[in-house]
PDB file of C-alpha atoms in Angstrom:
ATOM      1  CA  UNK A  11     -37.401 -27.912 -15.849  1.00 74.00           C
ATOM      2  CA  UNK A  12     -34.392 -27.249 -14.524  1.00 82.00           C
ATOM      3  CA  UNK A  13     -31.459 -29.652 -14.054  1.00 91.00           C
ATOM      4  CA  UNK A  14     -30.943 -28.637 -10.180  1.00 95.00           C
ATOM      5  CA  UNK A  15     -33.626 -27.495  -7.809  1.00 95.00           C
ATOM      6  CA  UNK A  16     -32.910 -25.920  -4.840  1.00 95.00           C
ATOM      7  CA  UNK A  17     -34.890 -23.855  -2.315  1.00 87.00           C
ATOM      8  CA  UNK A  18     -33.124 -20.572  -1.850  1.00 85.00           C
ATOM      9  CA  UNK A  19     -34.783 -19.805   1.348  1.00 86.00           C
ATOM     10  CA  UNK A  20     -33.738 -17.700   3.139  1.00 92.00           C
ATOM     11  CA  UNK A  21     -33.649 -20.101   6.640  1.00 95.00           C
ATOM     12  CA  UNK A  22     -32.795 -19.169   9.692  1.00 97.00           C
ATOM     13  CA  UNK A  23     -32.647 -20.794  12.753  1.00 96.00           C
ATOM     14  CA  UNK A  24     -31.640 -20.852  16.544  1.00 97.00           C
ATOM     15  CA  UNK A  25     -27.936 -21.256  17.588  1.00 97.00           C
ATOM     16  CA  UNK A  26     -27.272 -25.533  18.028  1.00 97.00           C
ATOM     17  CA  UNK A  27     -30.000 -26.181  16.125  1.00 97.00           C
ATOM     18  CA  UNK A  28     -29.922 -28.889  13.056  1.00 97.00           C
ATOM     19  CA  UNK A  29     -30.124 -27.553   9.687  1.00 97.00           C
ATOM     20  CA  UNK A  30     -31.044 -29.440   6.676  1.00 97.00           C
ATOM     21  CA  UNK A  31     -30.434 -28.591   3.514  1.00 97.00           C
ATOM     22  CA  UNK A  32     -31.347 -30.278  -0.013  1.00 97.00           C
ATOM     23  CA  UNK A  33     -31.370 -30.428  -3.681  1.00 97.00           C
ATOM     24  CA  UNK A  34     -33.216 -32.659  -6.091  1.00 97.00           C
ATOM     25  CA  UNK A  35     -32.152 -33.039  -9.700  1.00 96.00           C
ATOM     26  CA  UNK A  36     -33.118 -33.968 -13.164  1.00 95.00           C
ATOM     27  CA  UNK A  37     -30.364 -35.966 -14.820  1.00 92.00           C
ATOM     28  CA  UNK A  38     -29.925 -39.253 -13.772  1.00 92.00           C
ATOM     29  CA  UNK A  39     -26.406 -39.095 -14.893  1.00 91.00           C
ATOM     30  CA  UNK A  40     -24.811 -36.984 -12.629  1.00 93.00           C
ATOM     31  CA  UNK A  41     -22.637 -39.016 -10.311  1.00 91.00           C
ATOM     32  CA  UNK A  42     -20.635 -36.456  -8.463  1.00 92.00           C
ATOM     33  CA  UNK A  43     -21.967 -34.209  -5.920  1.00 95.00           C
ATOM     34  CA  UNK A  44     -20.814 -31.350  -4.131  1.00 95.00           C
ATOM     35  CA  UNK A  45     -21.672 -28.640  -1.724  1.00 97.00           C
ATOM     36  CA  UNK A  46     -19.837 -25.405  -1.831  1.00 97.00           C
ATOM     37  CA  UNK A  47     -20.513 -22.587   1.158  1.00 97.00           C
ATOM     38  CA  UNK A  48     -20.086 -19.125  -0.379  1.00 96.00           C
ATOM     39  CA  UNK A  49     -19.782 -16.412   2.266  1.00 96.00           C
ATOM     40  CA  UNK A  50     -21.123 -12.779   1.691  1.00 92.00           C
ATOM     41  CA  UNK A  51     -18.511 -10.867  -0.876  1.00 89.00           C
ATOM     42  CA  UNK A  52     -16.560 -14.015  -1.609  1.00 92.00           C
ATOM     43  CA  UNK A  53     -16.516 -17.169  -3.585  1.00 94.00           C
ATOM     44  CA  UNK A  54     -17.642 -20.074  -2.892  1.00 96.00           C
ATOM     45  CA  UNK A  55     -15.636 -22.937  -0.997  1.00 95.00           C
ATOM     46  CA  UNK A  56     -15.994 -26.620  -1.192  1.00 94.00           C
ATOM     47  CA  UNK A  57     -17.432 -27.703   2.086  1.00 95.00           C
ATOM     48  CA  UNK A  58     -17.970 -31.457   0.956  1.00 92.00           C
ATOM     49  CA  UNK A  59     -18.038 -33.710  -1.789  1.00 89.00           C
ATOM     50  CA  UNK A  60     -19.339 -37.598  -2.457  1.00 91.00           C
ATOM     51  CA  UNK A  61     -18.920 -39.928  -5.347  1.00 87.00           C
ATOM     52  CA  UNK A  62     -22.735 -41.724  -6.324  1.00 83.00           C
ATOM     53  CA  UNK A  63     -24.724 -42.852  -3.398  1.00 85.00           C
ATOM     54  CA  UNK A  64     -24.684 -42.954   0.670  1.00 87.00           C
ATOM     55  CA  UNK A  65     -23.276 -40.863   3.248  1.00 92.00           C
ATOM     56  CA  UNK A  66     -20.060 -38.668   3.758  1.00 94.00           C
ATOM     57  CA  UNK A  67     -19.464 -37.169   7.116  1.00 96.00           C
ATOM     58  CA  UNK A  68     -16.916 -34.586   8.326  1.00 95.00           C
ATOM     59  CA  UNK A  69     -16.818 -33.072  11.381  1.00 96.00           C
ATOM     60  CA  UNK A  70     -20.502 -31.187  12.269  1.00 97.00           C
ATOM     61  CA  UNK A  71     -21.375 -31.724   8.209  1.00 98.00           C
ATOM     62  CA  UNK A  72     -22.908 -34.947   6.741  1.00 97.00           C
ATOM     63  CA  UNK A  73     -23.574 -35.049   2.855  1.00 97.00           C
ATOM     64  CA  UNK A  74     -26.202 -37.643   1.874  1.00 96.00           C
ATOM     65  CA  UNK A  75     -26.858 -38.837  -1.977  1.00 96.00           C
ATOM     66  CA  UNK A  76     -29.731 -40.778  -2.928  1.00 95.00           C
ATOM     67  CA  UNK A  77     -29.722 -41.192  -6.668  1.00 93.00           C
ATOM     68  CA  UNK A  78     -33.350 -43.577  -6.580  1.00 93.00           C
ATOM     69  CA  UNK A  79     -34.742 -40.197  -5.583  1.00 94.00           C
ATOM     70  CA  UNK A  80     -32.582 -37.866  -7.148  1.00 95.00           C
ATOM     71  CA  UNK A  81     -31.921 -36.063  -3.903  1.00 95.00           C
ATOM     72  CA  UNK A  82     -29.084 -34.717  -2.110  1.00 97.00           C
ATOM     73  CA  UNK A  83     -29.032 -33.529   1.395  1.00 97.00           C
ATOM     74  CA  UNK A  84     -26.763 -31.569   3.906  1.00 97.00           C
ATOM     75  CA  UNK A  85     -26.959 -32.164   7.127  1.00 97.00           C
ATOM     76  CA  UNK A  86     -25.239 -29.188   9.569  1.00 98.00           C
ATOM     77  CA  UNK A  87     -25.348 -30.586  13.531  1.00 98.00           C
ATOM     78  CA  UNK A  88     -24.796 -27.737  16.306  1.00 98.00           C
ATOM     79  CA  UNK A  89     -25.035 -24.952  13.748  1.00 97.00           C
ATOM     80  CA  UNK A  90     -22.401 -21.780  14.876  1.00 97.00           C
ATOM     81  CA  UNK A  91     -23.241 -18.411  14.127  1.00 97.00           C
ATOM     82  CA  UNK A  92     -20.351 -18.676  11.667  1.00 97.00           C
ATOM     83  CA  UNK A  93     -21.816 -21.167   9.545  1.00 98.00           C
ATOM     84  CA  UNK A  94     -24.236 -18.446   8.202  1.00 98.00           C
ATOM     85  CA  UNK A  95     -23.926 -18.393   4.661  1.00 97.00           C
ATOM     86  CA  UNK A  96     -25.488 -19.257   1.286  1.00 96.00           C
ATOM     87  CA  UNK A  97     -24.828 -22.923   0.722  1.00 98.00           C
ATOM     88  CA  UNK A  98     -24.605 -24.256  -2.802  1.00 97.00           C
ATOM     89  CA  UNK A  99     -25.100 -27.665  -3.724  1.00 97.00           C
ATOM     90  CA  UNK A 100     -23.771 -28.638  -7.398  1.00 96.00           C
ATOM     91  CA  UNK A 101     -23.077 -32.163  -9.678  1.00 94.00           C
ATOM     92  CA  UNK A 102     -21.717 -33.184 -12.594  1.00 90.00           C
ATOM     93  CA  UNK A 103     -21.072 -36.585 -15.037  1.00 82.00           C
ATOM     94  CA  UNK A 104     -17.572 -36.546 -14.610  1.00 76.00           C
ATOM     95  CA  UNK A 105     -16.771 -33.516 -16.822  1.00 80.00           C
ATOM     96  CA  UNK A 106     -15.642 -30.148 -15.691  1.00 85.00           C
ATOM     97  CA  UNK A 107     -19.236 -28.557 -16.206  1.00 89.00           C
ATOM     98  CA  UNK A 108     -20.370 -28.352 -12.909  1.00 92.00           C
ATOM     99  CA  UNK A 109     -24.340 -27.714 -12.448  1.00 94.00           C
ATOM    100  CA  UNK A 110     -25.161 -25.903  -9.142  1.00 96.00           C
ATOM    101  CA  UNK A 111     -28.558 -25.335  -7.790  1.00 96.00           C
ATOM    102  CA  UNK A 112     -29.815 -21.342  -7.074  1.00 95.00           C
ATOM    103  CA  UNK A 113     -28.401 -21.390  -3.476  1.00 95.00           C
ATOM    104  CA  UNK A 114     -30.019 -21.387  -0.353  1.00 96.00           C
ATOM    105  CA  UNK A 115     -29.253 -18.353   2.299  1.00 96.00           C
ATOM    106  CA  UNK A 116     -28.824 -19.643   6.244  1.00 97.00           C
ATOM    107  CA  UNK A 117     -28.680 -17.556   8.615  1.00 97.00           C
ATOM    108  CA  UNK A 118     -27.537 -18.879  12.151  1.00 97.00           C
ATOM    109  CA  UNK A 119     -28.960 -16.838  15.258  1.00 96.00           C
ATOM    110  CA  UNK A 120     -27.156 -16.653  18.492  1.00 94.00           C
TER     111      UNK A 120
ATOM    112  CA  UNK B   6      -0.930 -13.590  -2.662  1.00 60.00           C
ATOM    113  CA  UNK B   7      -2.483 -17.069  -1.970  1.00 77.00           C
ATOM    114  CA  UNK B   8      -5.237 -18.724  -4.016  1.00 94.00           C
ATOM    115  CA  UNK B   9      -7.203 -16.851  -6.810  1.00 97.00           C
ATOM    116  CA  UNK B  10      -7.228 -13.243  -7.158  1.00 97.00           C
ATOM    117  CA  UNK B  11      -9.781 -10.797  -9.008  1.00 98.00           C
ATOM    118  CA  UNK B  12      -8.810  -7.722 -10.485  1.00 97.00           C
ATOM    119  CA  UNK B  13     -10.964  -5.394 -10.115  1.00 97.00           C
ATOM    120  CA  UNK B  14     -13.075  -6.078  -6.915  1.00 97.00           C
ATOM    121  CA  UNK B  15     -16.007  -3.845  -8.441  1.00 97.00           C
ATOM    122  CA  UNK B  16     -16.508  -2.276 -11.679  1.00 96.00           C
ATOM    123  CA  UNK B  17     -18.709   0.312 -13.358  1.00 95.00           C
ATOM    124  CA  UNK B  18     -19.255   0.688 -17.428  1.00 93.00           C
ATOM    125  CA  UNK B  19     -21.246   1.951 -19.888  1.00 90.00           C
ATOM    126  CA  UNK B  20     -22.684  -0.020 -22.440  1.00 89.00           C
ATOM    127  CA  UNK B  21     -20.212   0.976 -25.149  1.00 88.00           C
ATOM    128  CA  UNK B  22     -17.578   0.798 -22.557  1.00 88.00           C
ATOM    129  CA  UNK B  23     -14.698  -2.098 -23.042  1.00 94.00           C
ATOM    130  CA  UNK B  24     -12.800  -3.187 -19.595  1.00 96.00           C
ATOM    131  CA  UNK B  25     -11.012  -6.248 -18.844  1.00 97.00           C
ATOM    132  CA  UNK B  26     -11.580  -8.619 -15.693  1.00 98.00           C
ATOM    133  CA  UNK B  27      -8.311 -10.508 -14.593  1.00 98.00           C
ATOM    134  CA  UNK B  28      -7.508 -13.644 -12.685  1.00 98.00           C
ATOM    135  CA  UNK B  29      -4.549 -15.028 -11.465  1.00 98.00           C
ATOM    136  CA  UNK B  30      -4.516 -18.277  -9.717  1.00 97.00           C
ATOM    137  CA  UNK B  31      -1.549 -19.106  -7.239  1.00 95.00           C
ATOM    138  CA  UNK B  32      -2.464 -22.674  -6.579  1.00 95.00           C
ATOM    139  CA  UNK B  33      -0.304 -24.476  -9.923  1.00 94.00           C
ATOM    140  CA  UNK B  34      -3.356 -25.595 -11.540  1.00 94.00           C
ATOM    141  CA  UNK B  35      -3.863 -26.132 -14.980  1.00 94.00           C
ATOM    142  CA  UNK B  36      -7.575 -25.492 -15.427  1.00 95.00           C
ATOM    143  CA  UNK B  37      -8.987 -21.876 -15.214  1.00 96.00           C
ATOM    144  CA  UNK B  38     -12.716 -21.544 -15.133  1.00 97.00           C
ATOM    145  CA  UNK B  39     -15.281 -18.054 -15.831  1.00 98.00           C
ATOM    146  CA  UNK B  40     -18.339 -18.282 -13.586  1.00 97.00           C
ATOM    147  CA  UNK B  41     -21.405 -15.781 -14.123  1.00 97.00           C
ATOM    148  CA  UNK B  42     -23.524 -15.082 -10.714  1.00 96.00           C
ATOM    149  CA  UNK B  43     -26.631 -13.052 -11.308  1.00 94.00           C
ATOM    150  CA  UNK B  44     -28.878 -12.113  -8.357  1.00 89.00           C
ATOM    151  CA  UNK B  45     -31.625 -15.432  -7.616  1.00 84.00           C
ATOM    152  CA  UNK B  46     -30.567 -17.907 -10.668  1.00 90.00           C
ATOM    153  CA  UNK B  47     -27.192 -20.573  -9.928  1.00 93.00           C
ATOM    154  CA  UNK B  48     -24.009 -19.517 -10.555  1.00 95.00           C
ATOM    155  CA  UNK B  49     -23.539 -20.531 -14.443  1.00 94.00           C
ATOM    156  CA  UNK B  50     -20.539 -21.458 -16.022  1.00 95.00           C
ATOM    157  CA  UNK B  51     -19.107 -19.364 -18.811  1.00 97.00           C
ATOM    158  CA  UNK B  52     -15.254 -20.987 -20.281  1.00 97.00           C
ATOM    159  CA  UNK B  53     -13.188 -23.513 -19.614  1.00 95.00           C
ATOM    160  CA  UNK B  54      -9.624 -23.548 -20.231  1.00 96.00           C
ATOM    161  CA  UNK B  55      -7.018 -26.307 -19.683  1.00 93.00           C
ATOM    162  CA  UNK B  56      -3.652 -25.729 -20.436  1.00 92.00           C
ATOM    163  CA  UNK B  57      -3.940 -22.287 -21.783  1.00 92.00           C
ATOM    164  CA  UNK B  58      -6.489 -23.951 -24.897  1.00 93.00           C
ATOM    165  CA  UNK B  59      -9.908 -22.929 -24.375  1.00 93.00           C
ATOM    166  CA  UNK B  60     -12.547 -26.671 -24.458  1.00 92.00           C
ATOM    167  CA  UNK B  61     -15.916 -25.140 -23.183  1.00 91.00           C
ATOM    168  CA  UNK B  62     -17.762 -22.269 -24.298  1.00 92.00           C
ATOM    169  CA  UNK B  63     -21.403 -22.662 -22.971  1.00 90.00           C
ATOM    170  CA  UNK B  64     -22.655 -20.666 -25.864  1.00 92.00           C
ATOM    171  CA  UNK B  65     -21.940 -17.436 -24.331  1.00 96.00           C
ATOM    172  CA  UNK B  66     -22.417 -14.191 -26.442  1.00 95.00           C
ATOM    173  CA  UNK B  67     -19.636 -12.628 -28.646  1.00 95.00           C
ATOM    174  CA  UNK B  68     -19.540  -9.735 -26.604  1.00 96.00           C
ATOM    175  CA  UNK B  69     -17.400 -11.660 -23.277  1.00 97.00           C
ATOM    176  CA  UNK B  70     -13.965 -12.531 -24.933  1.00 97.00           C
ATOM    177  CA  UNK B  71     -11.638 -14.861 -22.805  1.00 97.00           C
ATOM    178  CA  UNK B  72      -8.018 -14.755 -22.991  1.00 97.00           C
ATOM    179  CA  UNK B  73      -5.878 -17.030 -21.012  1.00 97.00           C
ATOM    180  CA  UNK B  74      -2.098 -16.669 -21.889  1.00 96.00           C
ATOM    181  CA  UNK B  75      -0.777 -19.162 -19.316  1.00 94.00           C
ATOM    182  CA  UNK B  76      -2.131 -21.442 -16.910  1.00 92.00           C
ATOM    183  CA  UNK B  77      -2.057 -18.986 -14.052  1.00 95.00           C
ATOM    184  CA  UNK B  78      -3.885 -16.488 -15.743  1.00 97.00           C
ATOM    185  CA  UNK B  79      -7.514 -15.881 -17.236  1.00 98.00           C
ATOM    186  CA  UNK B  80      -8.928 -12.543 -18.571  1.00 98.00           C
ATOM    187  CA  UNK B  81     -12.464 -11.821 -19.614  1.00 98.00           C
ATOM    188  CA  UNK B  82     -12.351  -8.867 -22.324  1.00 97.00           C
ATOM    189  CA  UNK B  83     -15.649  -6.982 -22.127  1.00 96.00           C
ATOM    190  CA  UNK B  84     -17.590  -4.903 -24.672  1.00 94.00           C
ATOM    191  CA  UNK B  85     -20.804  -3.656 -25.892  1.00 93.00           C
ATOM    192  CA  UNK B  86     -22.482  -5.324 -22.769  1.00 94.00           C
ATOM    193  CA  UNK B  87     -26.288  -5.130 -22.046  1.00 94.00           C
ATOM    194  CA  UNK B  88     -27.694  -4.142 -18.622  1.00 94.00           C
ATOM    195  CA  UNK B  89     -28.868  -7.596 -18.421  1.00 94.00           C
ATOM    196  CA  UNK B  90     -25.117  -8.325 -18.001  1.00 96.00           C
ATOM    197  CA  UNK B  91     -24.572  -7.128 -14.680  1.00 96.00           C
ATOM    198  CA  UNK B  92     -23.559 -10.020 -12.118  1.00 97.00           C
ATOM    199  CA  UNK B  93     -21.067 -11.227 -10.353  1.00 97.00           C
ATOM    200  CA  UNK B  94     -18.294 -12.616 -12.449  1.00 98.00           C
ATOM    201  CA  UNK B  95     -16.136 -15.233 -10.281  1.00 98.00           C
ATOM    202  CA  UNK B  96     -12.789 -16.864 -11.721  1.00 98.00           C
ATOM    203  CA  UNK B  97     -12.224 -20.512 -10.258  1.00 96.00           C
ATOM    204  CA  UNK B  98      -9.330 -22.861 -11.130  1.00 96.00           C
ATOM    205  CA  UNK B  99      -8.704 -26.353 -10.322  1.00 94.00           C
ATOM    206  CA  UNK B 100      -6.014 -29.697 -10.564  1.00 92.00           C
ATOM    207  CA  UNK B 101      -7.109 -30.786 -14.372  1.00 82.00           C
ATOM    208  CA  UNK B 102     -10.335 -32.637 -15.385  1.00 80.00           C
ATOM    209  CA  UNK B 103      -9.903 -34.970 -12.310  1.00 78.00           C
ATOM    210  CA  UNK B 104      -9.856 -32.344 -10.034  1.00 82.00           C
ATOM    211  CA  UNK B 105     -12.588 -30.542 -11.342  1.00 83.00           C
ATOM    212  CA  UNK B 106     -15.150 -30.849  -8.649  1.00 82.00           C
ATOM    213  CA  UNK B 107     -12.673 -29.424  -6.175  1.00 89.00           C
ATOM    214  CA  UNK B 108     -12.497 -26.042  -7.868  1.00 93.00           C
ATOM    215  CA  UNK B 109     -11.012 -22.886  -5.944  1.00 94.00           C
ATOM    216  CA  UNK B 110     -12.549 -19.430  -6.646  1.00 96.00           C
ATOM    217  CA  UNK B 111     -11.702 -16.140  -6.065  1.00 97.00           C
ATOM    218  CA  UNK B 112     -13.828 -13.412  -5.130  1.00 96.00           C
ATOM    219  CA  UNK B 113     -15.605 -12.168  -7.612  1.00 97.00           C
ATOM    220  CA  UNK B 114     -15.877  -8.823  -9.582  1.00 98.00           C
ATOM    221  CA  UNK B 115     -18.875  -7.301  -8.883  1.00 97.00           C
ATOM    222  CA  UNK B 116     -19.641  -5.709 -12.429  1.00 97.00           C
ATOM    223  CA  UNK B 117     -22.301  -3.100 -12.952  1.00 96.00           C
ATOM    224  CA  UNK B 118     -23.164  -2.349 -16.827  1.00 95.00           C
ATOM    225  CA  UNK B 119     -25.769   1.144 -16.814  1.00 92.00           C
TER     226      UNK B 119
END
């Protein structure tokens, strides 16, 4: 099993529409959790990142961490055009070895 | 140059080939990080380096030799690779252990292995 699942799509969906995006996991000890966007032919970018349980919201983005269920969500309100990308969601115990899930591909369409 | 740089953008060897990969981070970090991305699996990590001393190795094969001979650069000395090695190879560097899950990366060398 692996420690991070996460549906690598691809999704795509109308201009202004909600996305949701999610990852479940496997170890119960991770207590960090972040979501990196990685644009085509670059790296990926830390979009947001929350400490253990409940919500985080900036700007159109809200990260959500449930650790009963051992599922993390990203929420993406008004979705641009520009906001197509492949979004990765990753965790860790506190260490430097982050864990990141496959990657899911959005695609935004105007 | 701002942020973290890959050198070169693409590359092209043959299995008895050796090339090097560089990074150089501009950001005053401490902690330098090798990243494989292969096409439909999550990006995994390779090394970690803090201060120039190398403290992970995620049991990767002899044949990927780091080098990091100051805190603003990483290499990745390649030889004898397999085709299976062909991936993206992304360089990421951050503030320490405590700023680990805030880690900058650069762009990537696209490496091809035939």
């Amino acid at each position: 099993q692996k420690e991070v699942e996460q549906d690598p799509g691809p999704l795509s969906v109308p201009e202004g529409a909600i996305v949701s995006l999610n990852c479940t996991y496997s170890n119960s000890a991770f207590q960090y959790f972040m979501w990196y966007r990685q644009y085509s032919r670059k790296g990926p970018e830390l979009l947001m990142y929350t400490y253990s349980s409940g919500n985080k919201e900036d700007g159109r983005f809200t990260a959500q961490v449930d650790k009963s269920s051992k599922y993390i969500s990203l929420f993406i309100r008004d979705s641009q055009p520009s906001d197509s990308a492949t979004y990765l969601c990753a965790m860790n115990r506190g260490a430097q070895k982050l864990v990141f899930g496959q990657g899911t591909r959005l695609t935004i369409n105007p | 140059e701002t942020g973290v740089t890959q050198t070169p953008r693409h590359l092209v060897m043959g299995m008895t080939n050796k090339k090097s990969l560089k990074c150089e981070q501009h950001l005053g970090h401490n902690a330098m990080y090798w990243y494989k991305q292969s096409a439909k699996k999550p990006l995994e990590l390779m090394f970690v380096y803090n201060f120039k001393e190398q403290t992970e190795n995620n049991s990767v094969p002899s044949r990927f030799s780091p080098e990091c001979p100051n805190s603003s650069h990483l290499f990745l000395h390649l030889h004898t690779l397999q085709p299976e090695d062909s991936a993206l190879y992304l360089c990421a560097s951050s503030q320490g252990r405590l700023g680990a899950n805030e880690q900058f990366f650069g762009p990537g060398t696209r490496l091809t292995v035939l």
